[in-house]
Structures are given as structure tokens and as C-alpha cells.
Amino acid sequence: MRLTTKGRYAVTAMLDLAMHAQSGPICLADISKRQEISLSYLEQLFARLRRAELVASVRGPGGGYLLAQAPDTISVARVIDAVDESVDATRCGGLSDCQQGDTCLTHHLWCELSEQIHGFLEGITLGQLAARQQVQQIANRQRDRLDGNDVFASAP
């Protein structure tokens, strides 16, 4: 499976946005700090997410980004698709030219796997992920770390 940093970071940033949605618009600098993702990279991703109508931007003081739809309606696959990322298990990128311009013996197997993975990710929403206890614990840890409440950071 070839899921690059672009797709992973987009899902991570969108989940962060979903986890903090009750706070109003979230600035990318906050997501950048919590998730340790470059601000300039987030700006590129959010331009694509906005074009896909998954996020809305709010300008001015207190501005930032909001989810454009309810978290329960945004699948992980839609986020990945929005940043032009593909979940592709083939070596040829799905072009069927794996073996010197021809289809290899296992091409169709890897295509089917890619479809299964995409279907799996289509069945998981940001709302479902945000509701998971492990995800909430990680979000709390990240928030505490940035607020200076990290017990491990203050230990000698």
C-alpha cells in the first residue's frame, strides 16, 4: 500500500480539527504545534481540503478553519481523496504496465486489495475516530503538553 505523508497528515489534521471543533475556528498554527506538522505543509493541504468543501475558512481575529460538514459525514477516504492521494497497492500506480508495459500476474490482486483498503477507509468517519477513547486520550496528552501540564516533561 502506498499512502504517503500527504494523506496521513491530511487525515491527522482533519481529525485534530474534529477533536477541537467545539472551540470554534482552529488556526493552522495550533494544529501544527499539536501534530508536529509543518505550517506551510498544512497550508497546502488545507487549500485542497477547502476546494473539496471539507473545511471552511474564517478570516480575521479568532479566525481559522472549521469542518464544513459534520464529522460523522466525512470519511477518511474522502479526506485522502481530497488531497489527491491514492490508496494503491500496485507497483504501477494502477496503470497496468507493471511488467515492461504489460500487466503482471498479480496486478489484479493488488488492485482488489487497493479497493478493499479504500472501502475500509470509506467506512470510517472523523466522528467515529474522534469518539474512540484512545484518540481522546492522545488528544488530551497533546493538549496538556502544549499547555505545560505534561507531568513527564517536568520530571528531572
Tab-separated table of C-alpha atoms in Angstrom:
chain	number	residue	atom	x	y	z
A	1	MET	CA	0.000	0.000	0.000
A	2	ARG	CA	1.324	3.398	-0.921
A	3	LEU	CA	-0.174	6.022	1.355
A	4	THR	CA	2.255	8.904	1.586
A	5	THR	CA	2.780	11.583	4.186
A	6	LYS	CA	0.315	13.844	2.368
A	7	GLY	CA	-2.619	11.519	3.038
A	8	ARG	CA	-1.549	10.694	6.590
A	9	TYR	CA	-1.051	14.338	7.517
A	10	ALA	CA	-4.368	15.362	5.952
A	11	VAL	CA	-6.251	12.764	8.000
A	12	THR	CA	-4.339	13.707	11.156
A	13	ALA	CA	-5.043	17.424	10.686
A	14	MET	CA	-8.726	16.841	9.931
A	15	LEU	CA	-9.072	14.633	12.997
A	16	ASP	CA	-7.391	17.339	15.084
A	17	LEU	CA	-9.900	19.834	13.691
A	18	ALA	CA	-12.773	17.491	14.561
A	19	MET	CA	-11.419	16.961	18.086
A	20	HIS	CA	-11.242	20.718	18.742
A	21	ALA	CA	-14.357	21.796	16.820
A	22	GLN	CA	-16.159	22.911	19.979
A	23	SER	CA	-13.540	25.671	20.391
A	24	GLY	CA	-14.634	27.446	17.209
A	25	PRO	CA	-12.295	28.140	14.292
A	26	ILE	CA	-8.894	26.484	14.735
A	27	CYS	CA	-5.779	28.160	13.368
A	28	LEU	CA	-3.317	26.022	11.466
A	29	ALA	CA	-0.519	27.082	13.814
A	30	ASP	CA	-2.296	25.254	16.658
A	31	ILE	CA	-2.688	22.099	14.575
A	32	SER	CA	0.942	22.436	13.521
A	33	LYS	CA	2.104	22.550	17.149
A	34	ARG	CA	-0.115	19.732	18.390
A	35	GLN	CA	0.605	17.377	15.499
A	36	GLU	CA	4.167	18.481	14.723
A	37	ILE	CA	3.362	19.105	11.065
A	38	SER	CA	4.980	21.966	9.166
A	39	LEU	CA	2.709	25.012	8.955
A	40	SER	CA	3.496	25.548	5.268
A	41	TYR	CA	2.617	21.915	4.535
A	42	LEU	CA	-0.688	22.307	6.388
A	43	GLU	CA	-1.465	25.421	4.357
A	44	GLN	CA	-1.038	23.417	1.154
A	45	LEU	CA	-3.209	20.578	2.441
A	46	PHE	CA	-5.950	22.892	3.698
A	47	ALA	CA	-6.129	24.671	0.343
A	48	ARG	CA	-7.035	21.304	-1.190
A	49	LEU	CA	-9.397	20.400	1.656
A	50	ARG	CA	-11.173	23.743	1.220
A	51	ARG	CA	-11.547	23.177	-2.545
A	52	ALA	CA	-13.080	19.791	-1.737
A	53	GLU	CA	-15.508	21.610	0.603
A	54	LEU	CA	-14.400	19.603	3.640
A	55	VAL	CA	-13.260	22.695	5.566
A	56	ALA	CA	-14.328	26.327	5.651
A	57	SER	CA	-12.041	29.213	6.493
A	58	VAL	CA	-12.920	32.067	8.832
A	59	ARG	CA	-10.945	35.283	8.336
A	60	GLY	CA	-9.968	37.898	10.857
A	61	PRO	CA	-9.111	37.821	14.552
A	62	GLY	CA	-10.081	34.497	16.046
A	63	GLY	CA	-10.236	33.045	12.549
A	64	GLY	CA	-9.050	29.704	11.355
A	65	TYR	CA	-10.681	26.613	9.941
A	66	LEU	CA	-13.858	24.713	10.709
A	67	LEU	CA	-15.137	21.440	9.349
A	68	ALA	CA	-17.564	22.283	6.543
A	69	GLN	CA	-19.646	19.208	7.349
A	70	ALA	CA	-20.455	17.142	10.408
A	71	PRO	CA	-17.567	14.849	11.412
A	72	ASP	CA	-19.858	11.826	11.092
A	73	THR	CA	-20.296	12.550	7.379
A	74	ILE	CA	-16.607	12.916	6.478
A	75	SER	CA	-14.949	9.590	5.753
A	76	VAL	CA	-11.208	9.054	5.988
A	77	ALA	CA	-11.261	8.064	2.299
A	78	ARG	CA	-12.811	11.442	1.340
A	79	VAL	CA	-10.003	13.259	3.140
A	80	ILE	CA	-7.349	11.191	1.389
A	81	ASP	CA	-9.066	11.634	-1.982
A	82	ALA	CA	-9.330	15.405	-1.409
A	83	VAL	CA	-5.553	15.809	-1.219
A	84	ASP	CA	-5.124	13.814	-4.440
A	85	GLU	CA	-3.723	10.855	-2.613
A	86	SER	CA	-4.473	7.320	-3.695
A	87	VAL	CA	-4.531	4.139	-1.735
A	88	ASP	CA	-2.788	1.951	-4.268
A	89	ALA	CA	-1.124	-1.382	-3.583
A	90	THR	CA	0.116	-1.849	-7.152
A	91	ARG	CA	3.673	-1.057	-8.214
A	92	CYS	CA	2.457	0.536	-11.433
A	93	GLY	CA	0.092	3.064	-9.892
A	94	GLY	CA	-2.859	1.197	-11.383
A	95	LEU	CA	-1.665	1.783	-14.963
A	96	SER	CA	-1.383	-1.955	-15.784
A	97	ASP	CA	2.143	-1.512	-17.135
A	98	CYS	CA	3.864	-3.323	-14.282
A	99	GLN	CA	5.918	-5.697	-16.402
A	100	GLN	CA	7.696	-3.862	-19.219
A	101	GLY	CA	4.484	-2.161	-20.325
A	102	ASP	CA	2.206	-5.159	-19.734
A	103	THR	CA	0.090	-6.290	-16.802
A	104	CYS	CA	1.918	-8.540	-14.331
A	105	LEU	CA	0.486	-11.775	-12.926
A	106	THR	CA	-0.569	-10.229	-9.622
A	107	HIS	CA	-1.808	-6.842	-10.889
A	108	HIS	CA	-5.493	-7.639	-10.379
A	109	LEU	CA	-4.836	-8.970	-6.882
A	110	TRP	CA	-3.193	-5.684	-5.848
A	111	CYS	CA	-5.991	-3.689	-7.495
A	112	GLU	CA	-8.553	-5.640	-5.470
A	113	LEU	CA	-6.553	-5.023	-2.296
A	114	SER	CA	-6.490	-1.293	-3.058
A	115	GLU	CA	-10.284	-1.341	-3.495
A	116	GLN	CA	-10.695	-3.166	-0.173
A	117	ILE	CA	-8.499	-0.638	1.633
A	118	HIS	CA	-10.392	2.284	0.087
A	119	GLY	CA	-13.696	0.667	1.090
A	120	PHE	CA	-12.428	0.190	4.645
A	121	LEU	CA	-11.392	3.846	4.881
A	122	GLU	CA	-14.707	4.932	3.324
A	123	GLY	CA	-16.468	3.172	6.222
A	124	ILE	CA	-14.654	5.155	8.924
A	125	THR	CA	-15.619	8.760	9.649
A	126	LEU	CA	-13.817	11.501	11.539
A	127	GLY	CA	-16.663	11.405	14.060
A	128	GLN	CA	-16.097	7.710	14.716
A	129	LEU	CA	-12.368	8.245	15.160
A	130	ALA	CA	-12.914	11.241	17.452
A	131	ALA	CA	-15.207	9.165	19.656
A	132	ARG	CA	-12.568	6.486	20.264
A	133	GLN	CA	-11.220	6.547	23.801
A	134	GLN	CA	-7.605	6.071	22.668
A	135	VAL	CA	-7.875	9.043	20.312
A	136	GLN	CA	-9.363	11.211	23.073
A	137	GLN	CA	-6.543	10.227	25.446
A	138	ILE	CA	-3.917	11.152	22.857
A	139	ALA	CA	-5.645	14.492	22.157
A	140	ASN	CA	-5.692	15.237	25.904
A	141	ARG	CA	-1.996	14.393	26.180
A	142	GLN	CA	-1.164	16.685	23.270
A	143	ARG	CA	-3.233	19.498	24.765
A	144	ASP	CA	-1.585	19.063	28.177
A	145	ARG	CA	1.874	19.023	26.633
A	146	LEU	CA	1.262	22.334	24.874
A	147	ASP	CA	-0.340	23.854	27.982
A	148	GLY	CA	2.727	22.904	30.031
A	149	ASN	CA	0.828	20.336	32.107
A	150	ASP	CA	2.851	17.364	30.902
A	151	VAL	CA	3.950	15.501	34.034
A	152	PHE	CA	6.658	13.678	32.116
A	153	ALA	CA	8.124	16.865	30.668
A	154	SER	CA	8.630	18.352	34.133
A	155	ALA	CA	10.261	15.245	35.616
A	156	PRO	CA	14.052	15.527	36.230
